[in-house]
Every structure is written in C-alpha cells, then in structure tokens.
Short mmCIF file of C-alpha atoms in Angstrom, two decimals:
data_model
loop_
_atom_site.label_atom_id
_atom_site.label_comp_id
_atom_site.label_asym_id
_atom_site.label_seq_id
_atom_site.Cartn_x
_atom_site.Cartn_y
_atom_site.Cartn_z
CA UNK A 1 -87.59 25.16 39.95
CA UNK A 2 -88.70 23.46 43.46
CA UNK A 3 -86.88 21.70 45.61
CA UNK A 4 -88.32 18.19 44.82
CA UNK A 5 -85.80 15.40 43.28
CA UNK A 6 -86.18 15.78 39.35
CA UNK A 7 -85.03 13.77 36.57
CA UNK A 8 -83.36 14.29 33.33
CA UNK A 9 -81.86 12.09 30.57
CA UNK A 10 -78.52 13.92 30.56
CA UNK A 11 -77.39 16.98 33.10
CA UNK A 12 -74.35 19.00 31.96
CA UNK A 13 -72.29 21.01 34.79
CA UNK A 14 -71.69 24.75 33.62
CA UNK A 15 -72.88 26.86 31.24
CA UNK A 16 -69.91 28.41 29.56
CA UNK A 17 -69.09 28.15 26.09
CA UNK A 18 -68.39 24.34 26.69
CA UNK A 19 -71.58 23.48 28.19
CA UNK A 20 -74.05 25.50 26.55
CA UNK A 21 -72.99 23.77 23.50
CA UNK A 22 -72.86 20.25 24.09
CA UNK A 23 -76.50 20.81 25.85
CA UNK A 24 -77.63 22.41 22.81
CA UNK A 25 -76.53 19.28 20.80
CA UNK A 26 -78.14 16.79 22.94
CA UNK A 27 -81.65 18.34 23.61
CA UNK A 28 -82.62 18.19 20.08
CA UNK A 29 -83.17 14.52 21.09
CA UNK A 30 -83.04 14.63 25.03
CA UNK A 31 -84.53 16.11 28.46
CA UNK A 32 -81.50 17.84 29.43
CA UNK A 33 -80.60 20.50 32.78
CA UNK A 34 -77.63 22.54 32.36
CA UNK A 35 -76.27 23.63 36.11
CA UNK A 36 -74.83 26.84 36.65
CA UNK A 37 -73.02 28.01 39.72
CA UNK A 38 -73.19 31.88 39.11
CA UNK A 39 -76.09 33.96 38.31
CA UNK A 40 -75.21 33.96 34.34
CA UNK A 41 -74.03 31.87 32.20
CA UNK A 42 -70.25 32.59 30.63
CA UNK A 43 -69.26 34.44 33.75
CA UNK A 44 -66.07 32.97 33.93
CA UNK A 45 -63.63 32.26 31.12
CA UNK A 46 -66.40 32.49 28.29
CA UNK A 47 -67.17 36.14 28.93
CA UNK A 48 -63.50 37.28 29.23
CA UNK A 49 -62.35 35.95 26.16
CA UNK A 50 -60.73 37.71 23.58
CA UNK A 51 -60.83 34.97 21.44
CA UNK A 52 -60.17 34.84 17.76
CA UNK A 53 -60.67 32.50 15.15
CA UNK A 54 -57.74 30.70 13.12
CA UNK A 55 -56.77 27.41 12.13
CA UNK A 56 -53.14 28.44 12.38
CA UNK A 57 -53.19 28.46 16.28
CA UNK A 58 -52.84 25.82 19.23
CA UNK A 59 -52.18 22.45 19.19
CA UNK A 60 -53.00 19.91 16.62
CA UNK A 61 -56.19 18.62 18.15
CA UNK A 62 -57.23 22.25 18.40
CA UNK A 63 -56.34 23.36 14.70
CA UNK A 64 -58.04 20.31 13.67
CA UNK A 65 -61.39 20.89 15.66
CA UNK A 66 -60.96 24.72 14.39
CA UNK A 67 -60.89 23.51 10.79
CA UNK A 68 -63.82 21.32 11.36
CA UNK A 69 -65.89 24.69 12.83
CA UNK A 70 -64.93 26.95 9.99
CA UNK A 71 -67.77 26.16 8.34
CA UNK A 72 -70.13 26.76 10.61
CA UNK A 73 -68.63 30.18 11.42
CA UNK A 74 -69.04 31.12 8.21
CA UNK A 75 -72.22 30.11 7.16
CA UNK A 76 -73.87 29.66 11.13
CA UNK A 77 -77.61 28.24 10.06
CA UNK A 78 -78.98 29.69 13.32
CA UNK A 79 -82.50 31.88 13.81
CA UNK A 80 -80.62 33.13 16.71
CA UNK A 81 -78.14 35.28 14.79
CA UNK A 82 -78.75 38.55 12.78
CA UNK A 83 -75.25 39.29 12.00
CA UNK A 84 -71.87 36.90 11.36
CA UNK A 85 -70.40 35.48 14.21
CA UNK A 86 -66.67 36.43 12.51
CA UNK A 87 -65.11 40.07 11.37
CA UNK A 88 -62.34 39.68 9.35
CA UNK A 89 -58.83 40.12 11.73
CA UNK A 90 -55.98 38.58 10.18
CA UNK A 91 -52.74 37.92 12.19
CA UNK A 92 -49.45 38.52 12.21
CA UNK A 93 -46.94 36.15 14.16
CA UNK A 94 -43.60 38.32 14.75
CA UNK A 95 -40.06 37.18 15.60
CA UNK A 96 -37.13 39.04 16.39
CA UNK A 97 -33.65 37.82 15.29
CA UNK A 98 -33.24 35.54 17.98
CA UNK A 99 -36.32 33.78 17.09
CA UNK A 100 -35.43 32.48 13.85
CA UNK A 101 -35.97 28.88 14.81
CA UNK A 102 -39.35 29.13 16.52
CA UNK A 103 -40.27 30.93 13.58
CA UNK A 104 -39.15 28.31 10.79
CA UNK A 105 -40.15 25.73 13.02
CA UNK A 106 -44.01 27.52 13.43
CA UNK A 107 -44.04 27.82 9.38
CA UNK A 108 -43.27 24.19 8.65
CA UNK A 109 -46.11 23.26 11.17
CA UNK A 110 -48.72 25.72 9.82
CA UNK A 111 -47.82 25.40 6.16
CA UNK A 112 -50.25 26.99 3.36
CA UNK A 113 -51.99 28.82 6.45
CA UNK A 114 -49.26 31.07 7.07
CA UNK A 115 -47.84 33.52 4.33
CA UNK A 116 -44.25 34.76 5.31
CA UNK A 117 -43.91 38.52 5.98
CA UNK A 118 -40.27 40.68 5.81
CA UNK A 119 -39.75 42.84 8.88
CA UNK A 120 -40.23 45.58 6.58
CA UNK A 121 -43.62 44.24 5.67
CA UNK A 122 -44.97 43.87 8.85
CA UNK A 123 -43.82 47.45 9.91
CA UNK A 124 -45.95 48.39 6.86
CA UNK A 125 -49.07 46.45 8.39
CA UNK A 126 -48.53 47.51 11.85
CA UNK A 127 -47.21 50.98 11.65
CA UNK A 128 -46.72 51.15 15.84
CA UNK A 129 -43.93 48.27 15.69
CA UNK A 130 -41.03 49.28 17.07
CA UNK A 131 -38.62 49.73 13.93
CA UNK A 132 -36.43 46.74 14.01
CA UNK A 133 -38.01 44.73 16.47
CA UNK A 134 -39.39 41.97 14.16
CA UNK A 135 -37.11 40.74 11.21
CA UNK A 136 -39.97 38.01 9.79
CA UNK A 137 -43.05 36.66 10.64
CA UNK A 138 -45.99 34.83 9.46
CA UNK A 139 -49.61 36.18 7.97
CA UNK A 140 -52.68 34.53 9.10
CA UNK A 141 -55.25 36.34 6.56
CA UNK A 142 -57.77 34.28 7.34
CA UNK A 143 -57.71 35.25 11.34
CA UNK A 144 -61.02 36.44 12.47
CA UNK A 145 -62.71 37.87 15.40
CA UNK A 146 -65.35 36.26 16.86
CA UNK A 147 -68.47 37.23 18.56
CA UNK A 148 -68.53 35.67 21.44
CA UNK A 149 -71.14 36.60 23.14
CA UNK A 150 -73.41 36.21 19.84
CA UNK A 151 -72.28 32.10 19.37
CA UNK A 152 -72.75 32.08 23.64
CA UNK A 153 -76.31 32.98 23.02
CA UNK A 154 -77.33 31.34 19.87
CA UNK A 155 -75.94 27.74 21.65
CA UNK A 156 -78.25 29.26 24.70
CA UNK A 157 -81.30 30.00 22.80
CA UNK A 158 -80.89 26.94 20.49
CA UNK A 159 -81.14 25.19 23.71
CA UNK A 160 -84.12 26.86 25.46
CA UNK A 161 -86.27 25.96 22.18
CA UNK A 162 -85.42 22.50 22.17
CA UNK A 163 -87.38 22.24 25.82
CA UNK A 164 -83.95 22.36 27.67
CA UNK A 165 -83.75 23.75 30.87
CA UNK A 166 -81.41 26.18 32.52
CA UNK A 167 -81.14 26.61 36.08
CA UNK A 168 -78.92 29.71 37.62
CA UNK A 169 -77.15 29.79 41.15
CA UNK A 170 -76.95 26.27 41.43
CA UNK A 171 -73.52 25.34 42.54
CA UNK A 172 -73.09 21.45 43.00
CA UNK A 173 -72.98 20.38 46.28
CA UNK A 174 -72.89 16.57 46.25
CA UNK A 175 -72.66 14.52 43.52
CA UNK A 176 -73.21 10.03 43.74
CA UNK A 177 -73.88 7.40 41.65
CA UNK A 178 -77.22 5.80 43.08
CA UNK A 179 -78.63 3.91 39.66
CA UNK A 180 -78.78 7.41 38.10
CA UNK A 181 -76.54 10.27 39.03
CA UNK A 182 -77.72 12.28 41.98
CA UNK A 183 -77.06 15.54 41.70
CA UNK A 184 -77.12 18.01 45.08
CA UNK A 185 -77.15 21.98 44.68
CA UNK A 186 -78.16 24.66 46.56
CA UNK A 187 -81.29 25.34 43.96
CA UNK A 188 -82.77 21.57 44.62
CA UNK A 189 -81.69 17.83 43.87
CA UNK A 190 -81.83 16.16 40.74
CA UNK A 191 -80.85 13.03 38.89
CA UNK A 192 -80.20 11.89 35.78
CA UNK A 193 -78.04 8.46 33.98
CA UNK A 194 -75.45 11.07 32.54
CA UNK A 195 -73.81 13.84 33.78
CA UNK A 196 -71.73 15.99 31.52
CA UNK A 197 -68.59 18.17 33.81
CA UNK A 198 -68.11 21.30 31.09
CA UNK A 199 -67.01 23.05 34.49
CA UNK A 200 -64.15 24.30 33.12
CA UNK A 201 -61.36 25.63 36.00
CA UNK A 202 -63.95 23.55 38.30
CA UNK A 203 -64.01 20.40 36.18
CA UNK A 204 -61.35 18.07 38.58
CA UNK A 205 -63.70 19.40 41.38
CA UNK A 206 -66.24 17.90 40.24
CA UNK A 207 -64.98 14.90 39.50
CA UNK A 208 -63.56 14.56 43.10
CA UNK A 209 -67.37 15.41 44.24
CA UNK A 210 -68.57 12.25 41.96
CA UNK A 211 -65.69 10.06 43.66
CA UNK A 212 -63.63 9.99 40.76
CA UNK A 213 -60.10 10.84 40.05
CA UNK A 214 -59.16 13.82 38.33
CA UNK A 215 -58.19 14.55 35.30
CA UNK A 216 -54.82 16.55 36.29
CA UNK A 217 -56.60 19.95 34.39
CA UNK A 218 -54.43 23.07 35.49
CA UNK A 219 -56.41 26.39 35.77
CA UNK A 220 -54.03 28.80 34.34
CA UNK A 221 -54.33 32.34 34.70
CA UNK A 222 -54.03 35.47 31.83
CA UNK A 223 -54.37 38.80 32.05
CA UNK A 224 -55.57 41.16 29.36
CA UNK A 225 -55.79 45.08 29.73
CA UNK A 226 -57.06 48.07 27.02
CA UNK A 227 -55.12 51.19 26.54
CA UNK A 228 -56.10 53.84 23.91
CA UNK A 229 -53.90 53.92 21.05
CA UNK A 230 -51.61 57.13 20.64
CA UNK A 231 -53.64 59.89 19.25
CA UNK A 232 -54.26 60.06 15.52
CA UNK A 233 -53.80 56.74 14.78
CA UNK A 234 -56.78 54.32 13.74
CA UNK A 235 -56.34 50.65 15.00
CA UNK A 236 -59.22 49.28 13.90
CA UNK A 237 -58.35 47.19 10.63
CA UNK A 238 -54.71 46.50 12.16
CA UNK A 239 -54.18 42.68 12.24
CA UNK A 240 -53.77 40.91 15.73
CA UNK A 241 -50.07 40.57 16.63
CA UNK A 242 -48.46 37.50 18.60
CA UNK A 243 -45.30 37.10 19.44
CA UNK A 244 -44.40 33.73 17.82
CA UNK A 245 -43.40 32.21 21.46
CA UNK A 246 -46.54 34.11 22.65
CA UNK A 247 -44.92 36.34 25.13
CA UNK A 248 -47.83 38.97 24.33
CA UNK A 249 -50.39 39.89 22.21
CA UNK A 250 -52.10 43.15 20.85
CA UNK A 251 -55.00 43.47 19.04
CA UNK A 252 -57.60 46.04 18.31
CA UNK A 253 -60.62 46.33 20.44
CA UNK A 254 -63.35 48.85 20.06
CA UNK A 255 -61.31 51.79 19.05
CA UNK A 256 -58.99 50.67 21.86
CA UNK A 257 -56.00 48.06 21.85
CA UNK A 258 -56.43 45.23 24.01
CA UNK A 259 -52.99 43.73 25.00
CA UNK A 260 -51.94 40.56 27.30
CA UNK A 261 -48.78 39.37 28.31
CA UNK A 262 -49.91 36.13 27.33
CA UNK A 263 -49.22 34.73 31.32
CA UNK A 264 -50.22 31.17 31.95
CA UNK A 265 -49.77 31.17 35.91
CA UNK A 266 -51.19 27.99 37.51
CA UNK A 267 -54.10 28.96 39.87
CA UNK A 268 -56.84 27.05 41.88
CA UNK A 269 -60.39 27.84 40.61
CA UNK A 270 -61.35 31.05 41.27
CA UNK A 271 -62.99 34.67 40.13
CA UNK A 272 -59.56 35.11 38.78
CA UNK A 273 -58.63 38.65 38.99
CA UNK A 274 -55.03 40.48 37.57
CA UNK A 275 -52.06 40.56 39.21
CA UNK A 276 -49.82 43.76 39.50
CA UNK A 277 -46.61 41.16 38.62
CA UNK A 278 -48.78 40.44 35.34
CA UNK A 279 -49.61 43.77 34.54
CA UNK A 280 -46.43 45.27 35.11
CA UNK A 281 -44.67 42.54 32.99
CA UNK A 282 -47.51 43.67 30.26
CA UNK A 283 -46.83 46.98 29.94
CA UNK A 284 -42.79 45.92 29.47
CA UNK A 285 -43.50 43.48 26.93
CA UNK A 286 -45.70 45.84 25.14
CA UNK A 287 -43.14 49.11 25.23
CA UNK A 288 -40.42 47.31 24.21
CA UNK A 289 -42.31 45.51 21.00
CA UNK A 290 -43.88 48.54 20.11
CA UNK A 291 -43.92 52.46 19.93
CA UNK A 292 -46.23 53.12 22.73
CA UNK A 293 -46.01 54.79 26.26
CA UNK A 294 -48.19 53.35 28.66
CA UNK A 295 -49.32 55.71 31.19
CA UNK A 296 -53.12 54.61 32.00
CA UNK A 297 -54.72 51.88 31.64
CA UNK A 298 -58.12 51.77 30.76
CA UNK A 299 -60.11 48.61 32.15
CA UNK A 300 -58.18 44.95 33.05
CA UNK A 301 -58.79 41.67 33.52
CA UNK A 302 -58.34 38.02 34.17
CA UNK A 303 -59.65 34.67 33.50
CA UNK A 304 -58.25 31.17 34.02
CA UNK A 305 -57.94 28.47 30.68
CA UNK A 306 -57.57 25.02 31.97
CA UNK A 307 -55.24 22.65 30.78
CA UNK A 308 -55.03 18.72 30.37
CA UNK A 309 -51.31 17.56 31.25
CA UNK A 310 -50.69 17.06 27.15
CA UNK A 311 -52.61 20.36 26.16
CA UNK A 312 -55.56 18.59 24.71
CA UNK A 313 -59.32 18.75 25.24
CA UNK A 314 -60.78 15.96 26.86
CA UNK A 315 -64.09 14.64 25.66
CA UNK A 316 -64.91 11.06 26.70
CA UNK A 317 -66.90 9.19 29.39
CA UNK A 318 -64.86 8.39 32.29
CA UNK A 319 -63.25 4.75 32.57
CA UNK A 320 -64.24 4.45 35.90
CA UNK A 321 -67.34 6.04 36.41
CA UNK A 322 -70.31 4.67 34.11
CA UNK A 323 -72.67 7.91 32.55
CA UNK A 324 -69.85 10.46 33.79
CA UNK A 325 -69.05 12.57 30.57
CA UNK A 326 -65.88 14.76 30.48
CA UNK A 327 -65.85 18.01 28.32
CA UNK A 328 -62.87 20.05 29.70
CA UNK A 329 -59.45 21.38 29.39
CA UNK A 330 -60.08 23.61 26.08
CA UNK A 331 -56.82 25.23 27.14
CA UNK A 332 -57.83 28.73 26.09
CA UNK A 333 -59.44 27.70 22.51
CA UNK A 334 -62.65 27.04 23.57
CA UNK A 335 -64.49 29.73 21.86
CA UNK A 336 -63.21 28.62 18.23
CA UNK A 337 -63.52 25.02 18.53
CA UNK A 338 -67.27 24.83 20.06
CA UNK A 339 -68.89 23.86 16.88
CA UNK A 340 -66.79 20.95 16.13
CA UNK A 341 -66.33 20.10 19.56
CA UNK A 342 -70.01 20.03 20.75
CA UNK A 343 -70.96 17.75 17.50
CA UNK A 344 -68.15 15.30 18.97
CA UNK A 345 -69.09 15.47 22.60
CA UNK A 346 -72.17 14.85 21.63
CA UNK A 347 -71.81 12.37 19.26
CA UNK A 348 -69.76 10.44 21.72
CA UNK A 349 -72.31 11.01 24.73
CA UNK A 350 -74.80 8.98 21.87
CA UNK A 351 -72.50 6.16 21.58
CA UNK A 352 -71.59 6.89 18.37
CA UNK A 353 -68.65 7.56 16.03
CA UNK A 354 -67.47 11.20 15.63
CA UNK A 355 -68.91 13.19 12.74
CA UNK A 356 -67.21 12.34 9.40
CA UNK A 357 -66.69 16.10 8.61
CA UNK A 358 -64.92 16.33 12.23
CA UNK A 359 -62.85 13.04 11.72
CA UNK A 360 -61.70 14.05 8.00
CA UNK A 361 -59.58 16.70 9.59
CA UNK A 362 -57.78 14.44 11.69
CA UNK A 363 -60.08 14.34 15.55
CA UNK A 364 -60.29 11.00 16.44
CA UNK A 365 -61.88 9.36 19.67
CA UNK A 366 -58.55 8.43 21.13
CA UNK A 367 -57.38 11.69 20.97
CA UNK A 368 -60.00 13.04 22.83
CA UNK A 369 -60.82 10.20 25.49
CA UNK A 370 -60.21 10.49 29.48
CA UNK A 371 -58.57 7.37 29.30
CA UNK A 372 -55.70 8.41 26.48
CA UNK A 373 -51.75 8.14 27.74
CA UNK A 374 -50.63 11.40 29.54
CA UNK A 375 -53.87 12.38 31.97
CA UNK A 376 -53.54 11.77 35.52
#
C-alpha cells in the first residue's frame, strides 16, 4: 500500500482474535482496513493462548457470549476449515478441604453445566493428583479445546475474500477526528467515519491517541510453561484441571502438559515475557497439587489479557467520540467468545439491535456499552 491518504468505510485497530473478527463481520457489507502493528497478525495474546472452550467459565457476560458461540464451534459453516475447530477436553474444577465454599458457591452458579465429582473420582480421572489433595470438584464434560490458530485464520481468510484489506507493520501513530477519522501509521495515512480499537493490551492507548479517555482496561500478565509428563504415562485424553480459585491450571498439550500458575500481574503493554517470580511460584503450585517433580522445563511463555474495571468486554461506540468503536477487555476469553462477540460488535457498529440468538442467552447492549456504570 502507498503512502497516499486512503479511505475506508470502517478501519479496525489490530488483528488479533478480536479484530480479525469483527472485520470479517463488517466487510461482507463494507470497505474495511484492519491495522496491524507487528508483522503478523495474533502475535500477541491471540497466538499464546491456551484457550479452551466452556460455558462453565468466566463471568456472566462471558458464559453468556460462550453459549451464544457454541453453535458455531460446532457446526463452523466456513470454506476455510477442513477439520473442527473443537477436540473434546472436558474439565475438572478441584478443591481441597478448605475450599468447600468456593466450591458450593461455583456449583450453584454453573448449575446443570457442572456434574459433581468425589475426590476419589477425580483421582480416578487424573491419576497424577496428589492423593488427598482434592476432596470434590466439578466436571465440565462438555470442555473443549480449541484451535486457535484454525478460527484466527478462517476470520482472516473470510475477510480477505470479502475485498478487505490487511495491512502489516503499521503501528498507529496519530489518530484525529477531521470529518472522518484520520488515521497516521508508519505504513501511510488513511481515513475512514469509523474506527474500531480491537487493540487489545494497547486499546486505552489508542484511545488517548484519538483524544479520548480511557477505558481503565488493565493488561494483566500470565505465564504458561510445558513439562513432559513422568515417563509411562499418557496425558493426552486427561481432562484440563483448574483449581476452583484458579491458582493454576494443567492441561495436556501435544504429548506434553502445559501448566500456568494462573498469575494476573498488572503490566503496561508490552511483548510480555515470564517472570522467574511466576515461574517459580508455577512449579510450587504444580508439585504440591500433583505427583510430579519438576526438573526442566521445556518451552515458556507469557501474554497479557486485558481487563475492564468490572471484568466485562466492552463493545460500544464511545460517548464522547462520534464513529469511535470499542471492542476490548476480553479478559482472557477472547478466543471462545469471538463468534458471538463479533456478530454483536458488529451488529452494534450497524446501528442495530444485537442478534436474537446472542440476546436469548442473556447479552444485552448495556452490558456491553463504554458508557455502562463501573468504566473509568
């Protein structure tokens, strides 16, 4: 792309799971430039996700928007995909004894989503829990993992088709309301009357940039590592297991099991990268849950989920800035949500009412608007 001013009907700011989505939504019907700052899309938080799908995780808002994309992940109508987008998971959600109360309180919530497991029954499912350690929990059978990198793609693809246009290494610079949005980067200038910020850790930044206030999002940082499992033992059908205050997780990865302390440490916006603290704290967690000895680790990493002040996503034009869109604060459940989420976004960047599959399950426009109670 030159250098010359161009124009757009709608230009959305990153290209991660958020972005790619919502632009794939709106360019069945408009021009539309999706910005990227690095030299691929999903850098970031997208491609370091671990994610899994279930409805029995998150907030409300979240395990209503993950209800709403269940059907889609099941049945994706997409000539972009040769393969499902889920492989059945399951989950368990352990407590020891002196977690009796998160763990009634987590089974109320959930309800008919949840099964409840004995500690002996979980010790059969997960045969390296440390005897003892959990005395209940709850069974997610429906938890799923999801290819993320195949539902990254298919919203990328879906896009490119529809005429949309993707431009790499094109960090925003400068960013003004002059009729239409003006939009400065390093790979040219362009305008268009809507702007879309899906620029996840970045997203307050570029608000600030349009002359806007922020949204309060906190960038929070989590670590995940893979260790091999202890010889003889096959991990690969084992359910994911959370701690049910989410003080870790392990799951199987690959042959390998992929464990996190579950850390949430506030950061700025960065290439987040792990933390020695975090890892440490990791391996601890990990020993003591289960019957493993952690002496190498075989690959690490971190990426940063962003948070709204009450832990839900924000989707809504800004009160204060005509044709500026907000699509941010996922808070870690990006990945599962983006089906129902786009449709919403997009609906809502239309001017019109959210889809009535989306609203049935409880997602209303209030709940997702910039200007709701509780954002900065």
């Amino acid at each position: 792309m030159n250098n010359s001013t161009t124009g757009f009907d709608c230009i959305v700011i990153g290209a991660g799971i958020a972005g790619a989505s919502v632009a794939a939504e709106l360019s069945t019907d408009r021009r539309v430039l999706l910005l990227e700052r690095e030299s691929q899309p999903g850098y970031h938080s997208t491609g370091r996700s671990a994610a899994l799908f279930t409805v029995a995780y998150g907030p409300r808002v979240i395990r209503a928007l993950s209800r709403a994309s269940a059907a889609f992940f099941d049945a994706p109508a997409s000539p972009y995909l040769d393969h499902p987008l889920l492989e059945p998971r399951g989950a368990v959600f352990i407590a020891r004894q002196d977690q009796q109360a998160a763990l009634a309180r987590s089974a109320e919530e959930l309800g008919s989503h949840v099964t409840p497991l004995t500690g002996a029954e979980i010790e059969t499912r997960v045969p390296l829990l440390r005897k003892g350690n959990a005395t209940a929990g709850l069974h997610d059978a429906g938890a799923a993992d999801i290819d993320v990198n195949g539902l990254h793609q298919h919203y990328l693809k879906t896009f490119r088709a529809a005429g949309g246009v993707l431009q790499t290494k094109a960090e925003v610079l400068a960013l003004r309301k002059a009729g239409d949005w003006q939009v400065e980067t390093n790979q040219g200038s362009f305008h268009a009357p809507v702007i879309v910020n899906a620029a996840g850790a970045w997203a307050d930044e570029i608000a600030t940039l349009a002359g806007l206030k922020p949204a309060g999002l906190t960038p929070k940082r989590r670590t995940a590592l893979t260790v091999a499992p202890p010889e003889g033992m096959a991990p690969d059908r084992w359910p994911m297991v959370v701690d049910i205050d989410e003080q870790f997780y392990l799951k199987a990865d690959a042959g390998k099991l992929l464990i996190s302390p579950a850390d949430a440490t506030p950061s700025p916006p960065c290439d987040a990268q792990p933390e020695e603290l975090d890892v440490a704290i990791c391996i601890d967690r990990i020993e003591t849950a289960f019957d493993l000895s952690l002496r190498r680790i075989e690959s690490r990493w971190a990426g940063l989920r962003s948070f709204a002040p009450d832990g839900d996503p924000v989707a809504g034009y800004d009160p204060e800035g005509e044709g500026f869109f907000w699509l941010a604060g996922q808070g870690g459940y990006g990945i599962q949500t983006a089906p129902a989420l786009a449709r919403s976004a997009a609906a809502l960047l239309r001017g019109e009412n959210i889809p009535g599959d989306i609203a049935a399950e409880g997602v209303t426009v209030e709940a997702l608007a910039r200007s709701r109670a509780g954002l900065a």
